Coordinates of N, CA and C and ligand atoms in Angstrom, one line a residue:
X1 N -7.9 -24.7 14.1 CA -6.9 -23.7 13.4 C -7.7 -22.6 13.4
X2 N -6.4 -21.4 14.0 CA -7.0 -19.7 14.5 C -7.7 -19.5 12.9
X3 N -9.0 -19.1 12.9 CA -9.5 -18.1 11.4 C -9.4 -16.9 11.2
X4 N -8.7 -16.8 10.4 CA -8.0 -15.9 9.5 C -9.2 -14.7 9.1
X5 N -8.9 -13.5 10.6 CA -9.8 -12.6 10.8 C -9.6 -11.5 10.1
X6 N -8.5 -10.6 10.2 CA -8.0 -9.5 9.4 C -8.0 -9.4 8.2
X7 N -8.0 -8.6 6.8 CA -8.0 -8.6 5.9 C -6.8 -8.3 5.2
X8 N -6.0 -8.8 4.4 CA -4.9 -8.8 3.3 C -4.0 -7.7 3.9
X9 N -5.2 -6.4 3.6 CA -4.4 -5.1 3.9 C -4.2 -4.6 5.3
X10 N -5.1 -5.1 6.1 CA -4.5 -5.0 7.7 C -3.3 -6.1 8.0
X11 N -3.0 -7.3 7.5 CA -1.8 -7.9 7.3 C -0.8 -7.0 6.9
X12 N -1.1 -6.5 6.2 CA 0.7 -5.9 5.4 C 0.4 -4.3 6.0
X13 N -0.2 -4.1 7.1 CA -0.1 -2.3 7.8 C 1.3 -2.5 8.2
X14 N 1.7 -3.2 9.0 CA 3.2 -3.0 9.3 C 4.1 -2.3 8.3
X15 N 4.1 -3.0 7.2 CA 5.1 -2.5 5.6 C 4.5 -1.1 5.3
X16 N 2.9 -0.3 5.3 CA 3.0 0.7 4.7 C 2.9 0.3 3.0
X17 N 2.8 -1.0 2.5 CA 2.5 -0.8 1.5 C 4.0 -1.4 0.8
X18 N 5.2 -1.0 1.8 CA 6.2 -1.0 1.1 C 6.6 -2.5 0.8
X19 N 7.2 -3.3 -0.5 CA 7.5 -4.1 -1.0 C 9.5 -4.4 -0.7
X20 N 10.2 -3.1 -1.3 CA 11.0 -3.2 -1.7 C 11.8 -1.9 -0.8
X21 N 13.1 -2.2 0.0 CA 13.7 -1.3 0.2 C 15.2 -1.7 0.3
X22 N 15.9 -0.7 -0.2 CA 17.5 -0.6 -1.0 C 18.3 0.1 0.1
X23 N 19.3 -0.6 0.7 CA 20.2 0.1 1.6 C 21.6 0.1 1.2
X24 N 21.8 1.3 1.6 CA 23.4 1.6 1.4 C 24.6 1.2 2.1
X25 N 25.0 0.1 2.4 CA 25.3 -0.3 4.0 C 26.5 0.6 4.4
X26 N 26.6 1.3 4.7 CA 28.0 2.5 4.8 C 28.5 2.4 6.7
X27 N 29.3 2.7 6.7 CA 30.0 2.6 8.3 C 30.6 1.7 9.1
X28 N 31.0 1.0 8.0 CA 31.7 -0.3 8.6 C 33.7 0.3 9.3
X29 N 33.9 1.1 8.0 CA 35.1 1.3 8.9 C 35.2 2.2 9.6
X30 N 34.3 3.2 10.1 CA 34.4 4.1 11.2 C 33.5 3.5 12.7
X31 N 33.0 2.5 12.4 CA 32.5 1.1 13.4 C 34.2 0.8 14.0
X32 N 34.9 0.3 13.2 CA 35.8 -0.3 13.5 C 36.5 0.6 14.3
X33 N 37.0 1.3 13.5 CA 38.3 2.8 13.7 C 37.8 3.3 15.2
X34 N 36.4 3.4 15.2 CA 35.5 3.9 17.1 C 36.3 2.8 18.1
X35 N 36.6 1.9 17.6 CA 37.2 0.8 18.5 C 38.2 0.3 18.2
X36 N 39.0 1.3 17.7 CA 40.5 1.5 17.5 C 40.9 -0.2 16.8
X37 N 39.9 -0.7 15.8 CA 39.9 -2.1 15.6 C 40.2 -1.9 13.7
X38 N 40.9 -2.8 12.9 CA 40.9 -2.7 11.8 C 40.0 -2.8 10.9
X39 N 39.8 -2.6 9.9 CA 38.7 -2.1 9.0 C 37.8 -3.0 8.6
X40 N 38.8 -4.1 8.2 CA 38.4 -5.4 8.3 C 37.3 -5.8 8.7
X41 N 37.6 -5.7 10.5 CA 37.0 -6.0 11.4 C 35.8 -5.0 11.5
X42 N 35.1 -4.4 10.7 CA 34.2 -3.7 10.5 C 33.7 -4.1 9.6
X43 N 34.1 -4.9 8.3 CA 33.4 -5.2 7.5 C 32.5 -6.7 8.0
X44 N 33.8 -7.5 8.6 CA 33.0 -8.8 9.1 C 32.1 -8.5 10.0
X45 N 31.9 -7.6 11.1 CA 30.7 -7.0 11.6 C 29.2 -6.7 10.7
X46 N 29.8 -6.0 10.0 CA 28.5 -5.6 9.0 C 28.3 -6.9 8.4
X47 N 28.6 -7.5 7.9 CA 28.5 -8.9 7.1 C 27.8 -9.7 8.3
X48 N 27.9 -9.8 9.6 CA 27.1 -10.4 10.2 C 25.8 -10.3 10.4
X49 N 25.8 -8.4 10.3 CA 24.5 -7.7 10.7 C 23.7 -8.0 9.5
X50 N 24.3 -8.1 8.6 CA 23.2 -8.4 7.0 C 22.8 -9.7 7.5
X51 N 23.4 -10.7 8.2 CA 22.9 -11.8 8.0 C 21.8 -12.1 9.2
X52 N 21.4 -11.2 9.9 CA 20.6 -11.3 11.3 C 19.2 -10.5 10.6
X53 N 19.9 -9.2 10.0 CA 18.9 -8.2 9.2 C 18.2 -9.4 8.3
X54 N 18.9 -9.6 7.2 CA 17.9 -10.4 6.3 C 16.7 -11.7 7.1
X55 N 16.9 -12.1 7.6 CA 15.9 -13.1 8.5 C 14.7 -12.1 9.4
X56 N 15.2 -11.3 9.9 CA 14.3 -10.1 10.4 C 13.4 -9.8 9.1
X57 N 14.2 -9.1 8.0 CA 12.9 -8.9 7.3 C 11.9 -9.6 6.9
X58 N 12.4 -11.2 6.4 CA 11.7 -12.0 5.9 C 10.9 -12.1 7.1
X59 N 10.9 -12.3 8.0 CA 10.0 -12.5 9.1 C 9.2 -11.1 9.4
X60 N 9.5 -10.1 8.7 CA 8.5 -8.5 9.1 C 7.4 -8.9 8.0
X61 N 8.0 -10.0 6.6 CA 7.3 -10.2 5.5 C 7.8 -9.1 4.2
X62 N 8.7 -8.4 4.8 CA 9.1 -7.4 3.5 C 9.9 -8.5 2.2
X63 N 9.1 -8.2 1.1 CA 9.3 -8.8 -0.3 C 10.8 -8.7 -0.9
X64 N 11.7 -7.5 -1.1 CA 12.6 -7.4 -1.4 C 13.4 -6.5 -1.1
X65 N 14.8 -6.8 -0.8 CA 15.8 -6.1 0.5 C 17.0 -6.0 -0.7
X66 N 17.8 -4.8 -1.5 CA 19.0 -5.0 -2.1 C 19.6 -4.1 -1.1
X67 N 20.7 -4.5 -1.3 CA 22.2 -4.3 -0.1 C 23.2 -3.7 -1.4
X68 N 23.6 -2.8 -0.8 CA 24.9 -1.9 -1.8 C 26.2 -2.7 -1.3
X69 N 26.8 -3.8 -1.7 CA 28.3 -4.7 -1.1 C 29.3 -4.3 -1.5
X70 N 29.6 -3.8 -2.5 CA 30.6 -3.8 -3.2 C 30.8 -2.2 -4.4
X71 N 31.0 -1.7 -5.1 CA 30.7 -0.7 -6.2 C 31.8 -0.7 -6.6
X72 N 31.7 -0.3 -8.1 CA 32.8 -0.5 -9.3 C 33.4 0.3 -8.7
X73 N 33.6 1.5 -8.2 CA 34.1 2.2 -7.5 C 35.6 1.9 -6.6
X74 N 34.8 0.4 -5.5 CA 35.4 0.3 -4.4 C 36.6 -0.5 -4.5
X75 N 37.1 -0.9 -5.9 CA 38.6 -1.5 -6.4 C 39.7 -0.8 -5.9
X76 N 39.5 0.9 -6.0 CA 39.7 1.4 -5.3 C 40.9 1.2 -3.9
X77 N 40.2 0.6 -3.0 CA 40.4 0.4 -1.7 C 41.6 -0.3 -1.7
X78 N 42.7 -0.3 -0.7 CA 43.6 -1.2 -0.4 C 43.8 -1.9 -0.9
X79 N 44.2 -3.0 -1.2 CA 44.5 -4.5 -1.7 C 43.6 -5.7 -0.7
X80 N 44.3 -5.5 0.3 CA 44.2 -5.9 1.8 C 42.7 -5.9 1.9
X81 N 41.8 -4.6 1.5 CA 40.3 -4.7 2.2 C 39.8 -5.2 1.0
X82 N 39.8 -5.1 0.0 CA 39.4 -5.1 -1.4 C 39.4 -7.0 -0.8
X83 N 40.5 -7.5 -0.5 CA 40.7 -8.8 -0.5 C 39.8 -9.2 0.5
X84 N 39.5 -8.8 1.9 CA 39.0 -9.2 3.2 C 37.5 -9.0 2.6
X85 N 37.1 -8.3 2.0 CA 35.4 -8.2 2.0 C 35.3 -9.2 0.2
X86 N 36.0 -9.5 -0.4 CA 36.2 -10.5 -1.4 C 35.8 -11.8 -0.3
X87 N 36.4 -11.8 0.4 CA 36.6 -13.3 1.5 C 35.5 -13.4 1.8
X88 N 34.4 -12.8 2.2 CA 33.3 -12.3 3.4 C 32.3 -13.0 2.2
X89 N 32.4 -12.4 0.7 CA 31.6 -12.5 0.1 C 31.5 -14.4 0.0
X90 N 32.7 -15.0 -0.6 CA 32.8 -16.6 -0.9 C 32.1 -17.0 0.4
X91 N 32.9 -16.7 2.0 CA 32.1 -17.5 3.1 C 30.2 -17.3 3.0
X92 N 30.1 -16.0 2.8 CA 28.5 -16.4 3.1 C 27.5 -17.0 1.7
X93 N 28.4 -16.6 0.4 CA 27.5 -17.1 -0.5 C 27.8 -19.0 -0.1
X94 N 28.9 -19.4 0.1 CA 29.0 -20.5 0.9 C 28.3 -20.8 1.8
X95 N 28.6 -20.6 3.0 CA 27.8 -21.0 4.2 C 26.3 -20.1 4.2
X96 N 26.1 -19.1 4.3 CA 25.2 -18.6 4.7 C 23.8 -18.3 4.1
X97 N 24.3 -18.1 2.6 CA 22.7 -17.5 1.6 C 22.5 -19.1 0.7
X98 N 22.6 -19.9 1.5 CA 22.4 -21.0 1.1 C 22.7 -22.5 1.8
X99 N 22.4 -23.7 1.4 CA 22.7 -24.7 2.5 C 21.4 -24.9 3.3
X100 N 22.0 -25.4 4.2 CA 21.4 -25.8 5.8 C 20.7 -24.7 6.1
X101 N 21.3 -23.1 6.4 CA 21.5 -21.9 6.9 C 19.9 -21.6 6.4
X102 N 19.8 -21.2 4.9 CA 18.8 -20.8 4.1 C 18.2 -21.9 3.6
X103 N 16.8 -21.5 3.8 CA 15.9 -22.2 3.3 C 14.3 -21.1 2.4
X104 N 14.6 -20.0 2.8 CA 13.4 -19.5 2.5 C 13.7 -18.1 1.6
X105 N 14.7 -17.7 1.8 CA 15.6 -16.6 1.4 C 16.1 -16.6 -0.4
X106 N 15.6 -16.1 -1.3 CA 15.7 -16.3 -2.8 C 16.8 -14.9 -2.9
X107 N 17.7 -15.5 -3.2 CA 19.2 -14.7 -3.9 C 19.1 -14.2 -5.0
X108 N 19.6 -12.9 -5.0 CA 20.1 -12.9 -6.6 C 21.2 -11.7 -6.7
X109 N 21.8 -12.1 -7.5 CA 23.1 -10.9 -7.4 C 23.1 -9.8 -8.7
X110 N 23.1 -8.6 -8.5 CA 23.2 -7.5 -9.6 C 24.7 -6.9 -9.5
X111 N 24.9 -6.3 -10.8 CA 26.3 -5.6 -10.9 C 27.0 -6.4 -12.0
X112 N 28.2 -5.8 -12.6 CA 29.2 -6.4 -13.4 C 29.6 -7.5 -12.9
X113 N 29.1 -8.4 -12.6 CA 29.1 -10.2 -12.1 C 30.5 -10.9 -13.1
X114 N 30.8 -10.4 -14.2 CA 31.4 -11.2 -14.8 C 33.1 -10.7 -14.5
X115 N 33.1 -9.7 -14.4 CA 34.6 -9.0 -14.0 C 34.9 -9.4 -12.5
X116 N 33.9 -10.6 -11.7 CA 34.3 -11.0 -10.8 C 35.5 -11.7 -10.3
X117 N 36.0 -12.4 -9.2 CA 36.9 -13.6 -9.4 C 35.8 -14.6 -9.9
X118 N 36.7 -15.1 -10.4 CA 35.6 -16.1 -11.2 C 35.0 -17.3 -10.1
X119 N 35.7 -17.8 -8.8 CA 34.7 -18.1 -8.0 C 33.6 -17.9 -7.5
X120 N 33.9 -16.5 -7.1 CA 32.8 -15.7 -6.7 C 31.7 -15.9 -7.6
X121 N 31.9 -15.3 -8.6 CA 31.0 -15.3 -10.0 C 30.3 -16.9 -9.8
X122 N 31.3 -18.1 -9.8 CA 30.2 -19.1 -10.1 C 29.4 -19.5 -8.7
X123 N 30.1 -19.3 -7.9 CA 29.4 -19.5 -6.2 C 27.9 -18.3 -6.3
X124 N 28.0 -17.5 -6.9 CA 27.3 -16.6 -7.1 C 26.1 -17.3 -7.7
X125 N 26.1 -17.7 -9.0 CA 25.2 -18.2 -10.0 C 24.5 -19.3 -9.1
X126 N 25.6 -20.4 -8.3 CA 24.9 -21.5 -7.5 C 24.1 -21.2 -7.1
X127 N 23.8 -20.1 -6.1 CA 23.4 -19.7 -5.4 C 21.9 -19.2 -5.8
X128 N 22.0 -18.4 -7.3 CA 20.9 -18.2 -7.4 C 20.2 -19.2 -8.1
X129 N 20.6 -20.1 -8.6 CA 19.5 -21.1 -8.9 C 19.1 -22.1 -7.7
X130 N 20.2 -22.1 -6.6 CA 19.3 -22.9 -5.6 C 18.7 -22.4 -4.6
X131 N 18.5 -21.1 -4.8 CA 17.6 -20.5 -4.0 C 16.0 -19.6 -5.2
X132 N 16.1 -20.4 -6.3 CA 15.3 -19.6 -7.2 C 14.0 -19.7 -7.1
X133 N 13.4 -21.0 -6.7 CA 12.0 -21.3 -5.9 C 11.5 -20.9 -4.6
X134 N 12.8 -20.0 -4.0 CA 12.1 -19.6 -2.3 C 11.5 -18.6 -2.5
X135 N 10.7 -18.7 -1.7 CA 9.5 -17.6 -1.7 C 9.1 -16.8 -0.3
X136 N 10.5 -16.5 0.3 CA 10.4 -15.7 1.0 C 11.3 -14.6 0.5
X137 N 11.5 -13.9 1.7 CA 12.3 -12.6 0.9 C 13.6 -13.0 -0.6
X138 N 13.0 -11.7 -1.1 CA 14.6 -11.8 -2.5 C 15.3 -10.5 -1.5
X139 N 16.9 -11.3 -1.5 CA 17.9 -10.6 -1.7 C 18.8 -10.2 -2.3
X140 N 18.7 -9.1 -3.1 CA 19.5 -8.6 -3.8 C 21.2 -7.9 -3.6
X141 N 22.2 -8.4 -3.6 CA 23.3 -8.3 -3.3 C 24.0 -7.3 -4.9
X142 N 24.1 -6.3 -4.6 CA 24.7 -5.4 -5.5 C 26.1 -5.6 -5.6
X143 N 27.3 -6.5 -6.3 CA 28.5 -6.6 -5.8 C 29.0 -6.3 -7.8
X144 N 30.1 -5.5 -7.4 CA 30.7 -4.7 -8.5 C 29.9 -3.5 -9.5
X145 N 28.9 -3.0 -8.5 CA 27.8 -2.8 -9.2 C 27.8 -1.2 -9.0
X146 N 27.5 -0.8 -10.2 CA 27.3 1.0 -9.9 C 26.2 1.1 -11.2
X147 N 25.4 2.3 -10.8 CA 24.4 2.7 -11.7 C 24.7 3.1 -13.1
X148 N 25.6 3.7 -13.1 CA 25.7 4.3 -14.8 C 26.6 3.2 -15.0
X149 N 27.1 2.3 -14.4 CA 27.6 0.9 -15.2 C 26.4 0.0 -15.5
X150 N 25.6 0.3 -14.9 CA 24.1 -0.8 -15.3 C 23.1 -0.2 -16.3
X151 N 23.5 1.0 -16.7 CA 22.8 1.8 -17.7 C 23.3 1.6 -18.9
X152 N 25.0 1.2 -19.0 CA 25.9 1.2 -20.1 C 25.7 0.1 -21.1
X153 N 25.8 -0.9 -19.9 CA 25.7 -2.5 -19.5 C 24.4 -2.7 -20.5
X154 N 23.4 -1.9 -19.9 CA 22.1 -2.3 -20.4 C 21.6 -1.5 -22.0
X155 N 22.3 -0.4 -22.4 CA 22.1 0.1 -23.3 C 23.1 -1.1 -24.9
X156 N 23.9 -1.2 -24.3 CA 24.8 -2.1 -25.2 C 24.0 -3.6 -25.7
X157 N 23.4 -4.1 -24.6 CA 22.9 -5.4 -24.5 C 20.9 -4.8 -25.6
X158 N 20.5 -3.7 -25.4 CA 20.0 -3.3 -25.6 C 19.6 -3.3 -27.5
X159 N 21.3 -2.3 -27.7 CA 21.4 -2.2 -29.2 C 21.8 -3.5 -29.6
X160 N 22.6 -4.6 -29.2 CA 22.8 -5.5 -29.7 C 21.7 -6.2 -30.4
X161 N 20.4 -6.5 -29.2 CA 19.0 -6.8 -29.7 C 18.7 -6.3 -30.7
X162 N 18.5 -4.9 -30.7 CA 17.7 -4.3 -31.9 C 18.7 -4.4 -32.8
X163 N 20.0 -4.5 -33.1 CA 20.5 -4.6 -34.2 C 20.1 -6.4 -34.9
X164 N 19.9 -7.2 -34.3 CA 19.8 -8.5 -34.4 C 18.2 -8.2 -34.8
X165 N 17.1 -7.6 -34.5 CA 16.0 -7.8 -34.6 C 14.7 -6.7 -35.9
X166 N 16.4 -6.1 -36.1 CA 15.6 -4.6 -37.0 C 14.8 -3.9 -36.4
X167 N 14.7 -3.6 -35.1 CA 13.6 -3.1 -34.4 C 13.7 -1.4 -34.4
X168 N 12.9 -0.6 -35.0 CA 12.7 0.6 -35.2 C 13.2 1.8 -33.8
X169 N 14.3 2.6 -34.0 CA 14.3 3.4 -32.9 C 12.9 4.1 -31.7
X170 N 11.8 4.4 -33.0 CA 11.0 4.4 -32.0 C 10.3 3.4 -31.0
X171 N 11.2 2.4 -31.1 CA 10.7 1.2 -30.1 C 10.9 1.5 -28.8
X172 N 12.3 2.7 -28.9 CA 13.1 2.3 -27.6 C 12.3 3.5 -26.6
X173 N 11.5 2.8 -25.5 CA 11.1 3.3 -24.5 C 11.5 3.2 -23.3
X174 N 11.0 3.8 -22.3 CA 11.6 3.4 -20.6 C 11.3 2.3 -20.5
X175 N 10.1 1.6 -20.9 CA 9.7 0.3 -20.6 C 10.5 -0.8 -21.4
X176 N 10.5 -0.5 -22.5 CA 11.5 -1.9 -23.4 C 13.0 -0.9 -22.7
X177 N 13.0 -0.2 -22.4 CA 14.9 -0.4 -22.4 C 14.8 -1.3 -20.5
X178 N 13.9 -0.7 -19.5 CA 14.3 -1.6 -18.2 C 14.5 -2.5 -18.3
X179 N 13.7 -3.7 -19.2 CA 13.9 -5.0 -19.4 C 15.5 -5.4 -19.4
X180 N 16.2 -4.8 -20.2 CA 18.3 -4.9 -20.0 C 18.6 -4.4 -18.9
X181 N 17.9 -4.2 -18.1 CA 18.7 -3.9 -16.6 C 19.1 -4.9 -16.3
X182 N 19.6 -4.9 -14.4 CA 19.9 -6.3 -13.9 C 18.7 -6.4 -12.9
X183 N 18.5 -5.3 -13.0 CA 16.9 -5.6 -11.7 C 15.6 -5.8 -12.5
X184 N 15.6 -6.2 -13.9 CA 14.0 -5.7 -14.4 C 13.2 -7.4 -13.9
X185 N 12.4 -7.2 -13.7 CA 11.4 -8.0 -13.2 C 11.0 -7.4 -11.3
X186 N 12.3 -6.6 -11.0 CA 12.3 -6.4 -9.2 C 11.6 -5.1 -9.6
X187 N 10.4 -4.9 -8.6 CA 9.4 -3.2 -8.4 C 10.8 -2.6 -7.9
X188 N 10.6 -1.1 -8.7 CA 11.3 -0.4 -7.8 C 11.1 0.0 -6.4
X189 N 12.2 0.0 -5.7 CA 12.8 0.4 -4.1 C 11.9 1.6 -4.1
X190 N 10.3 1.3 -3.4 CA 10.0 2.7 -2.4 C 10.7 3.4 -1.2
X191 N 11.4 2.5 -0.9 CA 12.6 3.1 0.2 C 13.9 3.1 -0.4
X192 N 14.9 4.1 -0.1 CA 16.4 3.6 0.0 C 17.1 4.5 1.3
X193 N 17.6 3.7 1.9 CA 18.4 4.1 3.1 C 19.8 3.9 2.9
X194 N 20.4 5.3 3.4 CA 21.7 5.2 3.8 C 22.2 5.3 5.5
X195 N 22.9 4.6 5.6 CA 23.5 4.5 7.0 C 24.8 5.8 7.0
X196 N 25.1 5.3 8.4 CA 26.4 6.7 8.5 C 26.5 7.8 8.8
X197 N 25.0 8.7 8.1 CA 25.1 10.0 8.2 C 25.7 10.7 7.1
X198 N 25.6 9.7 6.2 CA 26.2 10.6 4.9 C 24.8 10.7 3.7
X199 N 24.9 11.7 3.1 CA 23.9 12.2 2.2 C 24.0 11.9 0.6
X200 N 24.4 10.9 0.2 CA 24.8 10.9 -1.1 C 24.2 9.2 -1.6
X201 N 24.0 9.5 -3.1 CA 23.4 8.4 -3.7 C 24.7 7.2 -4.0
X202 N 25.9 8.1 -3.9 CA 26.9 7.0 -4.5 C 26.7 5.8 -5.8
X203 N 26.0 6.3 -6.6 CA 25.7 5.8 -8.0 C 25.0 4.4 -7.4
X204 N 24.5 4.1 -6.9 CA 23.5 2.8 -6.6 C 22.1 3.2 -6.9
X205 N 21.7 2.3 -7.9 CA 20.1 2.0 -8.2 C 19.5 3.4 -8.9
X206 N 20.4 3.8 -9.5 CA 20.4 5.0 -10.0 C 19.1 5.4 -10.9
X207 N 18.5 4.3 -11.8 CA 17.3 4.2 -12.9 C 16.6 4.1 -11.3
X208 N 16.8 3.4 -11.0 CA 15.5 2.7 -10.1 C 14.9 3.3 -8.7
X209 N 16.0 4.3 -8.7 CA 15.6 5.4 -7.3 C 14.8 6.3 -7.3
X210 N 14.6 6.6 -9.0 CA 13.8 8.0 -9.8 C 13.1 8.8 -8.4
X211 N 12.1 7.8 -8.1 CA 11.1 8.4 -7.2 C 11.0 7.4 -6.1
X212 N 12.3 7.1 -5.1 CA 11.8 6.3 -4.3 C 12.3 7.5 -3.0
X213 N 11.8 7.0 -1.7 CA 11.9 8.3 -0.6 C 13.4 7.7 0.2
X214 N 13.8 8.6 0.4 CA 15.1 8.3 1.0 C 15.2 8.6 2.7
X215 N 15.7 8.0 3.0 CA 15.8 7.9 4.4 C 17.3 7.8 4.9
X216 N 18.0 8.7 5.7 CA 19.3 9.1 6.3 C 19.7 8.5 7.6
X217 N 20.3 8.1 8.1 CA 20.3 7.8 9.8 C 22.1 7.7 10.1
X218 N 22.2 8.1 11.1 CA 23.5 8.2 11.6 C 23.8 6.7 12.0
X219 N 23.1 6.1 12.4 CA 23.5 4.7 12.4 C 24.8 4.0 11.6
X220 N 25.5 3.6 12.7 CA 26.7 2.8 11.3 C 26.2 1.4 10.9
X221 N 26.4 1.2 10.1 CA 25.9 -0.1 9.4 C 26.0 -1.3 10.5
X222 N 26.7 -1.9 10.8 CA 26.9 -2.8 11.9 C 26.1 -2.8 13.1
X223 N 25.3 -1.8 13.4 CA 24.5 -1.1 14.4 C 22.7 -1.3 13.9
X224 N 23.2 -1.8 12.8 CA 21.4 -1.0 12.1 C 20.6 -2.3 12.3
X225 N 19.6 -1.9 12.7 CA 18.7 -3.3 12.9 C 17.1 -3.1 12.2
X226 N 16.5 -3.9 12.9 CA 14.9 -4.3 12.2 C 14.7 -2.9 12.2
X227 N 14.7 -2.5 13.7 CA 14.3 -1.3 13.7 C 14.0 -0.2 13.3
X228 N 15.2 -0.6 12.9 CA 15.6 0.8 12.4 C 15.2 0.9 10.5
X229 N 14.5 -0.2 10.3 CA 13.8 -0.4 9.2 C 12.3 -0.1 9.5
X230 N 12.2 -0.6 10.6 CA 11.0 -0.2 11.1 C 10.4 1.6 11.4
X231 N 11.5 2.1 11.5 CA 11.2 3.8 11.4 C 11.0 4.7 10.2
X232 N 12.2 3.9 9.7 CA 12.3 4.3 7.7 C 10.5 4.1 7.5
X233 N 10.4 3.0 7.7 CA 8.6 2.5 7.1 C 7.5 3.7 7.6
X234 N 7.8 4.1 8.8 CA 6.9 4.5 9.8 C 6.9 6.6 9.0
X235 N 8.1 6.6 8.6 CA 8.7 7.9 8.0 C 7.9 7.9 6.8
X236 N 8.3 6.9 6.1 CA 7.8 7.0 4.6 C 6.5 7.0 4.6
X237 N 5.4 6.1 5.5 CA 4.2 6.5 5.6 C 3.1 7.7 6.1
X238 N 4.3 8.8 6.7 CA 3.8 10.1 6.7 C 4.0 10.7 5.6
X239 N 4.9 10.8 4.9 CA 5.3 10.9 3.7 C 4.1 10.9 2.3
X240 N 3.9 12.1 1.5 CA 3.2 12.0 0.5 C 3.7 11.9 -0.8
X241 N 3.9 11.0 -1.3 CA 4.9 10.6 -2.7 C 3.5 11.1 -3.6
X242 N 4.3 12.5 -4.7 CA 3.6 12.6 -5.9 C 3.8 12.1 -7.1
X243 N 5.2 11.5 -7.5 CA 5.7 11.2 -8.7 C 5.6 12.6 -9.4
X244 N 5.6 13.8 -9.5 CA 6.5 14.6 -10.1 C 4.7 15.3 -10.4
X245 N 4.0 14.8 -9.3 CA 2.3 15.2 -10.0 C 2.0 16.4 -9.5
Ligands
FPP1 C1 30.8 0.6 3.3 O1 31.1 1.4 4.6 C2 30.4 -0.8 3.2 C3 31.3 -1.4 2.3 C4 32.1 -0.5 1.0 C5 31.3 -3.1 2.5 C6 30.3 -3.8 2.2 C7 30.0 -4.9 2.9 C8 29.7 -5.6 3.8 C9 27.9 -5.5 4.3 C10 30.2 -7.3 4.2 C11 29.9 -7.9 3.0 C12 28.7 -8.5 2.2 C13 28.4 -9.5 2.2 C14 27.3 -9.3 1.3 C15 28.4 -10.9 2.7 P1 32.9 1.9 4.6 O2 33.7 0.8 4.9 O3 33.2 2.3 3.8 O4 32.4 2.7 6.4 P2 33.3 3.9 6.4 O5 32.5 4.9 5.1 O6 32.8 4.5 8.1 O7 34.6 3.8 5.8

């Protein structure tokens, strides 16, 4: 057996201490438009790209990858487009994030999931259960997700609990509130990436990204690869994080 000569810190070096990367997957529509194809082809390509990227990110040793797949605002898009994205969720939850294809990646869904079509909600719960003990990358898929909505849902849950337990208002701290967020137990992302040249957060992980480093690239989501992730990590490692100090 090959002897392990590097220390754990050295082994971790390609990641520069990064455990969690969050991505706003933007540009599917423009990717399709450039090729004179309908938007749903761009989303299909975007989903295929995610399927490949999660394997590459897992091989790289990344612990958490969050992806913004559908926002609370995306329902305002054409019915046809919304349906085609929902169709992709169905297909991927059934065929690719579980079963034969996936034996290592833990899947977690965040967002207002109860408002999703019932079958997607149920499939999501099944996939979470089936992959709960997998030890590789944790893929966090934000569906019907909005950062403000998450905070309001958390506040409601906290209030119900405070009333039940007669807890004093002084006990409302950031750490106590955090327990009611969808992402409780998941470390905050060190890096948030947005593809396609847009420079906005668009209601993604508002609480969790408070001190994240942002990385923007003009690459459209269907063309984004693990090499872009490595570039983002490289840039991150050259930045100084001060957390307000
Ligand atoms: C943003 O690009 C993309 C979305 C709103 C949908 C993201 C969905 C996927 C990548 C596919 C499904 C994912 C899973 C988990 C199977 P856009 O349409 O806003 O692009 P544009 O700004 O160029 O129009």
